[in-house]
PDB file of C-alpha atoms in Angstrom:
ATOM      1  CA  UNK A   1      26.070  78.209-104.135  1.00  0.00           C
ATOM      2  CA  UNK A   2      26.850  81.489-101.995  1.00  0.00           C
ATOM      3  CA  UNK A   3      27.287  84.585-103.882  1.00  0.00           C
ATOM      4  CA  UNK A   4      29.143  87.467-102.159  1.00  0.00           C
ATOM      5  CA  UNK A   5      27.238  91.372-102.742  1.00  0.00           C
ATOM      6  CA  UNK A   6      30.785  92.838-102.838  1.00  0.00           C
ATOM      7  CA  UNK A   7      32.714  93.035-106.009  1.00  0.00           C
ATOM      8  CA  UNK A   8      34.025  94.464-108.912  1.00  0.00           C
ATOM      9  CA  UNK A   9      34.287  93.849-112.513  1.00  0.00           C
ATOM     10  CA  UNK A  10      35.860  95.877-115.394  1.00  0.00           C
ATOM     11  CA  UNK A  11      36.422  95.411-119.166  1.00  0.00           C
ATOM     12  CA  UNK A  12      37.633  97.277-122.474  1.00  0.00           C
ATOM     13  CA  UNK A  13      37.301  96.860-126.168  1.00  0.00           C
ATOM     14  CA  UNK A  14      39.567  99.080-128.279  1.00  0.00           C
ATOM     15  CA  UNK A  15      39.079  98.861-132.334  1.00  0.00           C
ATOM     16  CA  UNK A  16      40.028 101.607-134.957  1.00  0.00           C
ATOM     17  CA  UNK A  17      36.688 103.950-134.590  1.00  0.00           C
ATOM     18  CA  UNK A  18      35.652 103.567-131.139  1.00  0.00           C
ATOM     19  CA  UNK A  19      37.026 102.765-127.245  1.00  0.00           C
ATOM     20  CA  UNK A  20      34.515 101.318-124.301  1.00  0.00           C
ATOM     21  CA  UNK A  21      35.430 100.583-121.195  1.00  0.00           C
ATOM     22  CA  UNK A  22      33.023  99.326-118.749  1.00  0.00           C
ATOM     23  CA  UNK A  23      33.784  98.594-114.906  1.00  0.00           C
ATOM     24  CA  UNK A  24      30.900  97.221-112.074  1.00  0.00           C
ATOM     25  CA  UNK A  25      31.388  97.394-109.007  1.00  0.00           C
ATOM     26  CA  UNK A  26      28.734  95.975-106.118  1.00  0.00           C
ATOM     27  CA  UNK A  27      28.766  96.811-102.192  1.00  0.00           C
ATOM     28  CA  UNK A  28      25.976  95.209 -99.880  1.00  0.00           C
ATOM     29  CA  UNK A  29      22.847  96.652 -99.992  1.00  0.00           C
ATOM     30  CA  UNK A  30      19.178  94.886 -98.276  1.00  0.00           C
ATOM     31  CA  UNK A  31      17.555  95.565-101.897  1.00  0.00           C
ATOM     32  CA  UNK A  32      18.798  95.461-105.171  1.00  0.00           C
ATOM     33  CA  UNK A  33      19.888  99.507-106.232  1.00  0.00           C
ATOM     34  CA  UNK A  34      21.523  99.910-109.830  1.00  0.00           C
ATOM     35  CA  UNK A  35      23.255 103.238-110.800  1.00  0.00           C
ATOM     36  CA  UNK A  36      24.434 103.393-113.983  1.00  0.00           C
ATOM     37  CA  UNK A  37      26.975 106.741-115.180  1.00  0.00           C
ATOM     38  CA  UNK A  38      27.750 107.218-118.641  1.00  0.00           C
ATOM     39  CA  UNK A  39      29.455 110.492-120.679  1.00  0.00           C
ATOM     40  CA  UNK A  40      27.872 113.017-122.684  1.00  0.00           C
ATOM     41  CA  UNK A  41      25.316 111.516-125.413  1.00  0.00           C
ATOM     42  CA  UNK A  42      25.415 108.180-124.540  1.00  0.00           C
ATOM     43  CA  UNK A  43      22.576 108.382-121.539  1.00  0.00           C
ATOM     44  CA  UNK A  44      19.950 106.633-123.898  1.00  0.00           C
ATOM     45  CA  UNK A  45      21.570 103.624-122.806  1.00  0.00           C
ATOM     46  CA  UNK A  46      21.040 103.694-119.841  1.00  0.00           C
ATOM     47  CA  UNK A  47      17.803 101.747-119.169  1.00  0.00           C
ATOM     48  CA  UNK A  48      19.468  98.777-121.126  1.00  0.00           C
ATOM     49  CA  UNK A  49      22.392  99.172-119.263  1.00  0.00           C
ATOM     50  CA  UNK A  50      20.387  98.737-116.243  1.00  0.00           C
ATOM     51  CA  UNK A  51      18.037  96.090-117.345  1.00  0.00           C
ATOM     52  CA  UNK A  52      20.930  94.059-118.053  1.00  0.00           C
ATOM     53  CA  UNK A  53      22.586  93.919-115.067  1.00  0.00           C
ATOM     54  CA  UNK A  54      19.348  93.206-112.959  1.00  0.00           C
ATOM     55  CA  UNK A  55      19.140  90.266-115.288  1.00  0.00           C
ATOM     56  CA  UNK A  56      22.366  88.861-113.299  1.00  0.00           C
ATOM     57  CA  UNK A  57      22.184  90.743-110.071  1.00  0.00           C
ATOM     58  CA  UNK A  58      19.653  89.943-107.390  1.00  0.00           C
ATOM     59  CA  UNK A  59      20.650  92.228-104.386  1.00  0.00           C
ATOM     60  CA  UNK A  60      23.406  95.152-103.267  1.00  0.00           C
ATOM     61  CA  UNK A  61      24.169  98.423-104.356  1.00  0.00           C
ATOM     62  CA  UNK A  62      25.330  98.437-108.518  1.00  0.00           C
ATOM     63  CA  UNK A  63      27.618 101.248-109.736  1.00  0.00           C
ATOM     64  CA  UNK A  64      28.176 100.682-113.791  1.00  0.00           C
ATOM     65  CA  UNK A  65      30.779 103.279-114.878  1.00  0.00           C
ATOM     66  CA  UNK A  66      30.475 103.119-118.625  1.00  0.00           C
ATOM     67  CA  UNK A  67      32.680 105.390-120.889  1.00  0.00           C
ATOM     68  CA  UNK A  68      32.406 105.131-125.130  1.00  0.00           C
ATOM     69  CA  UNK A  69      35.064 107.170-126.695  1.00  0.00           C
ATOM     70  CA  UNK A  70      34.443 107.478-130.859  1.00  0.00           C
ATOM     71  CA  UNK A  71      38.075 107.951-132.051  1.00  0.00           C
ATOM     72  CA  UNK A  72      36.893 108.926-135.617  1.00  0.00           C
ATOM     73  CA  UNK A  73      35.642 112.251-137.198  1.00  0.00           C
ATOM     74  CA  UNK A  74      32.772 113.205-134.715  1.00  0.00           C
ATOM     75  CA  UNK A  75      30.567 116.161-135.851  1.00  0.00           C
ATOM     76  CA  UNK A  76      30.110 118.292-132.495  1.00  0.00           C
ATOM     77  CA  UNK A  77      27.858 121.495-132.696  1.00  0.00           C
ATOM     78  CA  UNK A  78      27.651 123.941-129.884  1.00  0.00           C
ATOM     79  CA  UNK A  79      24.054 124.534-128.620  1.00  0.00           C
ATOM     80  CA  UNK A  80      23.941 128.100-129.121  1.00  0.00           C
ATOM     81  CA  UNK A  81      20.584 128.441-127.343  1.00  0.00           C
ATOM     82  CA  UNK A  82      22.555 126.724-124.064  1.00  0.00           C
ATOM     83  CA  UNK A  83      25.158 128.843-124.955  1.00  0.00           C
ATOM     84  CA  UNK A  84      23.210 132.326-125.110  1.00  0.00           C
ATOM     85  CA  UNK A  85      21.354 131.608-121.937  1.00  0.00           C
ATOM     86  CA  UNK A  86      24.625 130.873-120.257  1.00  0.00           C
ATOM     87  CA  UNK A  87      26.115 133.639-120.711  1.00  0.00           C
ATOM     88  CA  UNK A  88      22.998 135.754-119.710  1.00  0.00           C
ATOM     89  CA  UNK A  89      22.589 134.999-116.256  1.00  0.00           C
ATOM     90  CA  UNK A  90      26.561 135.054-115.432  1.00  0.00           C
ATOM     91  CA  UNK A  91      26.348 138.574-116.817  1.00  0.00           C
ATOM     92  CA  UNK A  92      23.029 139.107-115.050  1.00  0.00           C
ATOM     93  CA  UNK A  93      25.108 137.754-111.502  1.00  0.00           C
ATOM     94  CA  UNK A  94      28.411 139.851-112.924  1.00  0.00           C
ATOM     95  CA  UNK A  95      25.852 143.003-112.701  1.00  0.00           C
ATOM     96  CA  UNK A  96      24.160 142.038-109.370  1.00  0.00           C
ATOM     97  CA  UNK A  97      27.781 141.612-107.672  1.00  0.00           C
ATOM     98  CA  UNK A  98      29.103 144.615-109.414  1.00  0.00           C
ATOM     99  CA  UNK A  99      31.718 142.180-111.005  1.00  0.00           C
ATOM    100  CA  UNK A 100      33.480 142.581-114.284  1.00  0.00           C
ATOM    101  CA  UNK A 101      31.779 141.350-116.788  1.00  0.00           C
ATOM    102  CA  UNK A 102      34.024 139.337-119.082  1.00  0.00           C
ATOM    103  CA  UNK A 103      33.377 135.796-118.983  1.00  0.00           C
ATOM    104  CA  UNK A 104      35.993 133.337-120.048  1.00  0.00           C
ATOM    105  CA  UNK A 105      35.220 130.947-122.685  1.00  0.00           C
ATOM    106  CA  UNK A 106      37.202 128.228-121.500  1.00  0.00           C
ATOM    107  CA  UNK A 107      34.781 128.046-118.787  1.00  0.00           C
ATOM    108  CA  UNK A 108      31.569 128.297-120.730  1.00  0.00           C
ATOM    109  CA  UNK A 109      32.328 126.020-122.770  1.00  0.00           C
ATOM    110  CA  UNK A 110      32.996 123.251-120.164  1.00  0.00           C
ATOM    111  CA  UNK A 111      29.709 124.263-118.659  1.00  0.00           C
ATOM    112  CA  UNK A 112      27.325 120.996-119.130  1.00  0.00           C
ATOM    113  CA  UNK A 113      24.820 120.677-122.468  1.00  0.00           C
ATOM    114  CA  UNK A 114      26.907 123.122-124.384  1.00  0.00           C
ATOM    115  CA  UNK A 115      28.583 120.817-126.886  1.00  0.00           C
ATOM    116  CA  UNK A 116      25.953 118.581-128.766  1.00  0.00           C
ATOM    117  CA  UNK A 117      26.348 115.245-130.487  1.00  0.00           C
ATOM    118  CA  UNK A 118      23.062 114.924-132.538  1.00  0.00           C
ATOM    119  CA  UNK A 119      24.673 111.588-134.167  1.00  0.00           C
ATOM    120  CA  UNK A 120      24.340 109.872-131.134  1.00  0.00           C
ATOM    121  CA  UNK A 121      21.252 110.323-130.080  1.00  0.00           C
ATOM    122  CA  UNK A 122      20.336 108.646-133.775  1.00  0.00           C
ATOM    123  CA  UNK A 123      22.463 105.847-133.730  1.00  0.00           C
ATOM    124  CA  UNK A 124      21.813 104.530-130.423  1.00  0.00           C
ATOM    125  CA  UNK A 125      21.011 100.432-131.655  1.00  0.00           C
ATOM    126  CA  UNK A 126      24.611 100.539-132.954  1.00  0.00           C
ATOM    127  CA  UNK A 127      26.423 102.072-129.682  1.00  0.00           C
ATOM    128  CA  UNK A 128      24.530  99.228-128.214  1.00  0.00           C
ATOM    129  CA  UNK A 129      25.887  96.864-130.409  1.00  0.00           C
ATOM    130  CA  UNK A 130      29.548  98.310-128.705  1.00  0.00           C
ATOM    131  CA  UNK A 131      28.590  98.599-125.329  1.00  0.00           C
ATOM    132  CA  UNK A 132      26.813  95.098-124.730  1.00  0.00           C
ATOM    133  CA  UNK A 133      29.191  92.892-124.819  1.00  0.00           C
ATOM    134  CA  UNK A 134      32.267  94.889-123.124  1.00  0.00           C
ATOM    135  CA  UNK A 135      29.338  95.083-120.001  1.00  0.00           C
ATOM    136  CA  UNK A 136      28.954  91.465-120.334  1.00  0.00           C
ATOM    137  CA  UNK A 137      32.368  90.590-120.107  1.00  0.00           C
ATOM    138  CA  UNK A 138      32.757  92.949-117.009  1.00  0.00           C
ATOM    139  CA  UNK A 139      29.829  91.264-115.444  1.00  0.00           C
ATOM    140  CA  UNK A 140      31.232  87.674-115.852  1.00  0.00           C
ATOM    141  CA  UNK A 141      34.701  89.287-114.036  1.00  0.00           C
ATOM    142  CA  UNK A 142      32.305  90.980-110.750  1.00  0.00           C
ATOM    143  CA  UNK A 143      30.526  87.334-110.927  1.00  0.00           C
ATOM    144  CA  UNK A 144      33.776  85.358-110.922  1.00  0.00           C
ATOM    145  CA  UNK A 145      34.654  87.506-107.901  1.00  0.00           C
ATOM    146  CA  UNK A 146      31.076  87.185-105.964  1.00  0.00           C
ATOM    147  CA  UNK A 147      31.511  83.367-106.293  1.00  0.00           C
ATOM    148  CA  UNK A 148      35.017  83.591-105.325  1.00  0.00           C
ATOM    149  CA  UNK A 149      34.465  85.121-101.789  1.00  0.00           C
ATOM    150  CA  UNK A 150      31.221  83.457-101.826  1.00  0.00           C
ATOM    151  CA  UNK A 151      33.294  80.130-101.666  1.00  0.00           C
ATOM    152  CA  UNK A 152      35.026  81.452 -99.036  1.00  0.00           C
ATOM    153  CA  UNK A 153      32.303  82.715 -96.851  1.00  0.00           C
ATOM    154  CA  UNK A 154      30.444  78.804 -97.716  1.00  0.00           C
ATOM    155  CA  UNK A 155      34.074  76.910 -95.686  1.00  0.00           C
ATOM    156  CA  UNK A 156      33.383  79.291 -92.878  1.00  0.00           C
ATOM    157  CA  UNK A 157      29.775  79.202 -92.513  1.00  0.00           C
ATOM    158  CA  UNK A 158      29.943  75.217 -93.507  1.00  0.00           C
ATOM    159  CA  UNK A 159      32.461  75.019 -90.179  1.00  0.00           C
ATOM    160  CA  UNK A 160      30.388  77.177 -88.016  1.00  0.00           C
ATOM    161  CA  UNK A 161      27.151  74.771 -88.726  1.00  0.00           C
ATOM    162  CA  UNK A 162      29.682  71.791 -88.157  1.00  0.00           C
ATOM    163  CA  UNK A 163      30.415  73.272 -84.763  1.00  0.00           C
ATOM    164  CA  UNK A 164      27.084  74.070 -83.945  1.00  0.00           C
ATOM    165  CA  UNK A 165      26.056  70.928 -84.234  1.00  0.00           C
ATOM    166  CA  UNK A 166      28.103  69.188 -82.335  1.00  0.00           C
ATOM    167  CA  UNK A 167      27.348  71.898 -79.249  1.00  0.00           C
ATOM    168  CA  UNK A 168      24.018  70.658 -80.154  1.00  0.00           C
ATOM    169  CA  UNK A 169      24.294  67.232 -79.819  1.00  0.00           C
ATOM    170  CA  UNK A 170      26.068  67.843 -76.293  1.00  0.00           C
ATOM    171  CA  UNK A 171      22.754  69.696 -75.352  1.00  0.00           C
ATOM    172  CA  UNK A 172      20.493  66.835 -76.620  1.00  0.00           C
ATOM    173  CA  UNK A 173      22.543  64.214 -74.426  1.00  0.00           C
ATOM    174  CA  UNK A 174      22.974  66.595 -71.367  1.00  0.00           C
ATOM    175  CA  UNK A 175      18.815  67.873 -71.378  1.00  0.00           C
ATOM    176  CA  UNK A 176      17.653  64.844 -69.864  1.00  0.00           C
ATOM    177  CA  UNK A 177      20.227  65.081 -66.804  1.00  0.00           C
ATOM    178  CA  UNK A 178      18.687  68.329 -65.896  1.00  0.00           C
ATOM    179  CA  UNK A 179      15.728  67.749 -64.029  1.00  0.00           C
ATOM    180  CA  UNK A 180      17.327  64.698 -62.224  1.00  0.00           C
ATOM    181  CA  UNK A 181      20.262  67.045 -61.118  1.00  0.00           C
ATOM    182  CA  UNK A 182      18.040  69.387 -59.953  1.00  0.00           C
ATOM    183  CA  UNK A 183      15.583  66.738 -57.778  1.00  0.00           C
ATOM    184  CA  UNK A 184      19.157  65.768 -56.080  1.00  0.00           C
ATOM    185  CA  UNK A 185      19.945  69.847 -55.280  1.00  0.00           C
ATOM    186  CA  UNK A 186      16.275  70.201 -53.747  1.00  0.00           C
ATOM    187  CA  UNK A 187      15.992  67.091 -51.880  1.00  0.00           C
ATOM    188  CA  UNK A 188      19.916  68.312 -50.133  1.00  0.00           C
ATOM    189  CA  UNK A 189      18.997  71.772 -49.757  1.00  0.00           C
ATOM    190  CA  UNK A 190      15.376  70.606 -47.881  1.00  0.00           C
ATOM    191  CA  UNK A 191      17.246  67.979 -45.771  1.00  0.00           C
ATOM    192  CA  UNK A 192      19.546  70.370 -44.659  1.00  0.00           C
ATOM    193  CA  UNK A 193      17.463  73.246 -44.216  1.00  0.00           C
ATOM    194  CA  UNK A 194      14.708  70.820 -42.284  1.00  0.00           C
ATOM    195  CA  UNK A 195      17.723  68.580 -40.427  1.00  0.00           C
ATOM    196  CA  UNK A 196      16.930  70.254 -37.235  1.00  0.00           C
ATOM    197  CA  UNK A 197      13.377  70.995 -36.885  1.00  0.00           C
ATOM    198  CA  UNK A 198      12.361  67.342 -37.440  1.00  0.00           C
ATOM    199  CA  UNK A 199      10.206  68.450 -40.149  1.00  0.00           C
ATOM    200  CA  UNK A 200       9.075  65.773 -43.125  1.00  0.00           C
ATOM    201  CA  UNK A 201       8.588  66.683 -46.410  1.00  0.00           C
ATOM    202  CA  UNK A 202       6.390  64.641 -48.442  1.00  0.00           C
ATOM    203  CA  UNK A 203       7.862  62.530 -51.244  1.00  0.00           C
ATOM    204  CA  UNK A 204       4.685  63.865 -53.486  1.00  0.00           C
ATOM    205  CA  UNK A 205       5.547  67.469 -52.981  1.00  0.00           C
ATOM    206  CA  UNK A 206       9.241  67.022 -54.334  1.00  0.00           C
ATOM    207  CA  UNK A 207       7.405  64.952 -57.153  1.00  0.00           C
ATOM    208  CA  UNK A 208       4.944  68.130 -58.328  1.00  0.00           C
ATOM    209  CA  UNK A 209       7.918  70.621 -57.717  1.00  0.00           C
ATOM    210  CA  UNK A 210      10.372  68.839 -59.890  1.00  0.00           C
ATOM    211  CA  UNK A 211       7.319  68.383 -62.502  1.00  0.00           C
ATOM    212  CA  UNK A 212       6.834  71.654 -62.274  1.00  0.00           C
ATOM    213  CA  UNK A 213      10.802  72.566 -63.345  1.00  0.00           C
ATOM    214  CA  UNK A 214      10.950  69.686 -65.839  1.00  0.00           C
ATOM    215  CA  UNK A 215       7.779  71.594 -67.899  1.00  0.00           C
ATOM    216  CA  UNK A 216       9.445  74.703 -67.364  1.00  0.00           C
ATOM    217  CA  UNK A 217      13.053  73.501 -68.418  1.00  0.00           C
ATOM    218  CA  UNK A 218      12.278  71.453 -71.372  1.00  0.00           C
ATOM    219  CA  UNK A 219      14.186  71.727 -74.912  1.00  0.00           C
ATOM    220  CA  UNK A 220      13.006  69.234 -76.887  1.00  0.00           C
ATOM    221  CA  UNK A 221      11.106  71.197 -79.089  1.00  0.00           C
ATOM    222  CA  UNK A 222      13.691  74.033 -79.282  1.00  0.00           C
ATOM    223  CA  UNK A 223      16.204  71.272 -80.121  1.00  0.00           C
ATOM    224  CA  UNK A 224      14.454  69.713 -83.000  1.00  0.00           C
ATOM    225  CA  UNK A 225      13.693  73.175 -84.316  1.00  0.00           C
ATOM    226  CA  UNK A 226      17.166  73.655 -84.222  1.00  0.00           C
ATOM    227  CA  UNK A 227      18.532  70.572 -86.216  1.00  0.00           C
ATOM    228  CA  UNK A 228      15.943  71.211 -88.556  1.00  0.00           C
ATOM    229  CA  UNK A 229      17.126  74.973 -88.926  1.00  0.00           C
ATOM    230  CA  UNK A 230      20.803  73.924 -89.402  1.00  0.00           C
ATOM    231  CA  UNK A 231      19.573  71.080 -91.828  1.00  0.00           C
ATOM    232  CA  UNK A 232      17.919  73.578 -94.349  1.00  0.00           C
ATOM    233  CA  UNK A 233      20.847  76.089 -93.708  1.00  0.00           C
ATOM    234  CA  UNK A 234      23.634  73.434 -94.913  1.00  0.00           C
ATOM    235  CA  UNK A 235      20.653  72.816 -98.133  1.00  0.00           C
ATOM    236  CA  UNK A 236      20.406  76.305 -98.998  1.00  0.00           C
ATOM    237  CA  UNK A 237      24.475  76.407 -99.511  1.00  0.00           C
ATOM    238  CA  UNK A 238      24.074  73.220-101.824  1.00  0.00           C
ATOM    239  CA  UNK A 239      21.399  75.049-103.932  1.00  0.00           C
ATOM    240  CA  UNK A 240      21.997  76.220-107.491  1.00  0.00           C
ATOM    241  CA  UNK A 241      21.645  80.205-106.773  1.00  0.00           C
ATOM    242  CA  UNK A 242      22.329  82.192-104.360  1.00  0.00           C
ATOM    243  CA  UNK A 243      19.717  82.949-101.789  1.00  0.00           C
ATOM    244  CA  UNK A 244      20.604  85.237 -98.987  1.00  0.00           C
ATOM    245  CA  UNK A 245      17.072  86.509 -98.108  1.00  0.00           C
ATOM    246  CA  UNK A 246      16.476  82.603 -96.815  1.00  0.00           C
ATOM    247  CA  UNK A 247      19.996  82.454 -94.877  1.00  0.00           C
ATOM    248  CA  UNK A 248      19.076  85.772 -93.393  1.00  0.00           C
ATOM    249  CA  UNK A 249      15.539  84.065 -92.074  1.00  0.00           C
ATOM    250  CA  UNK A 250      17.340  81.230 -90.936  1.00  0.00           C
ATOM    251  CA  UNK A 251      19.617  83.337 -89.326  1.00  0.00           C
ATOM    252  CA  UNK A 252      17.483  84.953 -86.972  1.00  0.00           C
ATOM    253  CA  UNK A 253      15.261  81.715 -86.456  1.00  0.00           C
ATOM    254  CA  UNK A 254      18.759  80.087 -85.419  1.00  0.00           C
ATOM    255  CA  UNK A 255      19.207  82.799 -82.722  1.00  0.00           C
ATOM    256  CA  UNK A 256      15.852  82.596 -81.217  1.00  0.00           C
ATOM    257  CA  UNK A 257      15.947  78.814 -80.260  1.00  0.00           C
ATOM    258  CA  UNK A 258      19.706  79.057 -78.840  1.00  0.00           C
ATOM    259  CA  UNK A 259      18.387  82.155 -76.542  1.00  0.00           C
ATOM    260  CA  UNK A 260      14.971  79.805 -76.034  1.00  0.00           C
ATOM    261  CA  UNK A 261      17.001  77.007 -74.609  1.00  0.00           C
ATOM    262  CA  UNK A 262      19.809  78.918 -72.911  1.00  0.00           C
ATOM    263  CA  UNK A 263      16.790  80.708 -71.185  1.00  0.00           C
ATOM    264  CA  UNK A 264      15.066  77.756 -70.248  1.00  0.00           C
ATOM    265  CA  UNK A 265      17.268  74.924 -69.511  1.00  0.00           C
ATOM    266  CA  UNK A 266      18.687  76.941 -66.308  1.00  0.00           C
ATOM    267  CA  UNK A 267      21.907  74.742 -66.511  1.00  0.00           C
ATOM    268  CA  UNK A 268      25.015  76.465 -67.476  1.00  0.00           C
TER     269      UNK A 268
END
């Protein structure tokens, strides 16, 4: 199975006293980085908020965007100490700039911390109870969409391998022609360099030179590496979960022995 790290997942649950909405979304990311945004008096869930979606999320960058609206009578208190210390150092900066000093109350009261909900704080186990499942359900929708590109990224990647190894397989079959094809290019170029001169050159130094190029020039080893990398890559898309550290590995082990054998095989 290939998962995709991009995504996004949303979700709502409206009843008579309360409205949640939750919505995830995921970008790619080497590590796994969860940040989690709720409104006023609901950040003591948080940590849960984020333990739970680690518990289905391996890697990428996690926003969860969680908003819990109580429709019934909500007691909200102003925090008058918030409130009084507000209000001191805009007068305080009023004085300093030789401003007026009215301040509107519109705009301290939309100031942050100034309108408490002591409620919540208390009955965080039941907002819980509302949030859970609505972040579930938006976490089955982002997953649903992972596997859904992630099946799409598996036909290309299964095609790619497909074509690989079939360049592969030409490689195997062509190796062996490479020293022979360059024996026949040495022995022309001598004869035609030596035609004149009436020089000889000894069968046993055309012997050591082309053993010399055939050690130098030969894949095997890069080609059995090779197989065995595309093998494991083609197993790792059959497994159960996701596991995009190992393709990344593979990856880069898959470039080094195509630039390994283009170096050395010196046939184009």
């Amino acid at each position: 199975m290939l998962l995709s790290m991009t995504g996004q997942g949303e979700a709502r649950f409206s009843q008579q006293s309360s409205d949640v909405s939750v919505e995830v979304r995921t970008v790619n990311s080497r590590f796994l980085k969860v940040n989690v945004r709720t409104n006023e008096g609901f950040s003591s869930l948080e940590s849960r908020i984020e333990e739970r979606v680690r518990q289905g999320i391996r890697r990428g960058t996690v926003q969860v965007n969680v908003r819990c609206e109580l429709l019934g009578r909500v007691d909200y208190r102003l925090n008058l100490d918030r409130v009084r210390s507000y209000l001191q150092q805009l007068r305080a900066l009023a004085d300093e700039d030789d401003s007026p000093t009215d301040v509107s109350w519109n705009a301290v009261l939309t100031l942050p911390g100034i309108v408490d909900e002591p409620h919540l704080d208390r009955d965080t186990e039941k907002h819980w109870q509302l949030v859970a499942p609505v972040l579930d359900e938006a976490l089955v929708c982002l997953d649903t969409m992972r596997r859904r590109e992630g099946d799409a990224m598996r036909v290309d990647l299964i095609s790619n391998l497909d074509q690989m190894n079939a360049q592969l397989t030409h490689v195997e079959k062509r190796a062996p022609d490479i020293v022979a094809s360059y024996q026949k290019r040495l022995v022309d170029r001598l004869n035609a360099l030596l035609e004149k001169s009436g020089v000889v050159v000894e069968a046993c130094d055309i012997v050591r030179e082309v053993g010399v190029f055939a050690e130098r020039c030969d894949v095997r080893e890069e080609i059995v590496r090779l197989y065995s990398h595309l093998d494991q890559y083609r197993s790792i898309l059959d497994e159960e979960t996701s596991n995009g550290r190992k393709l990344d590995f593979l990856n880069q082990e898959l470039h080094r022995e195509v630039n390994t054998i283009g170096s050395k095989a010196n046939d184009a």
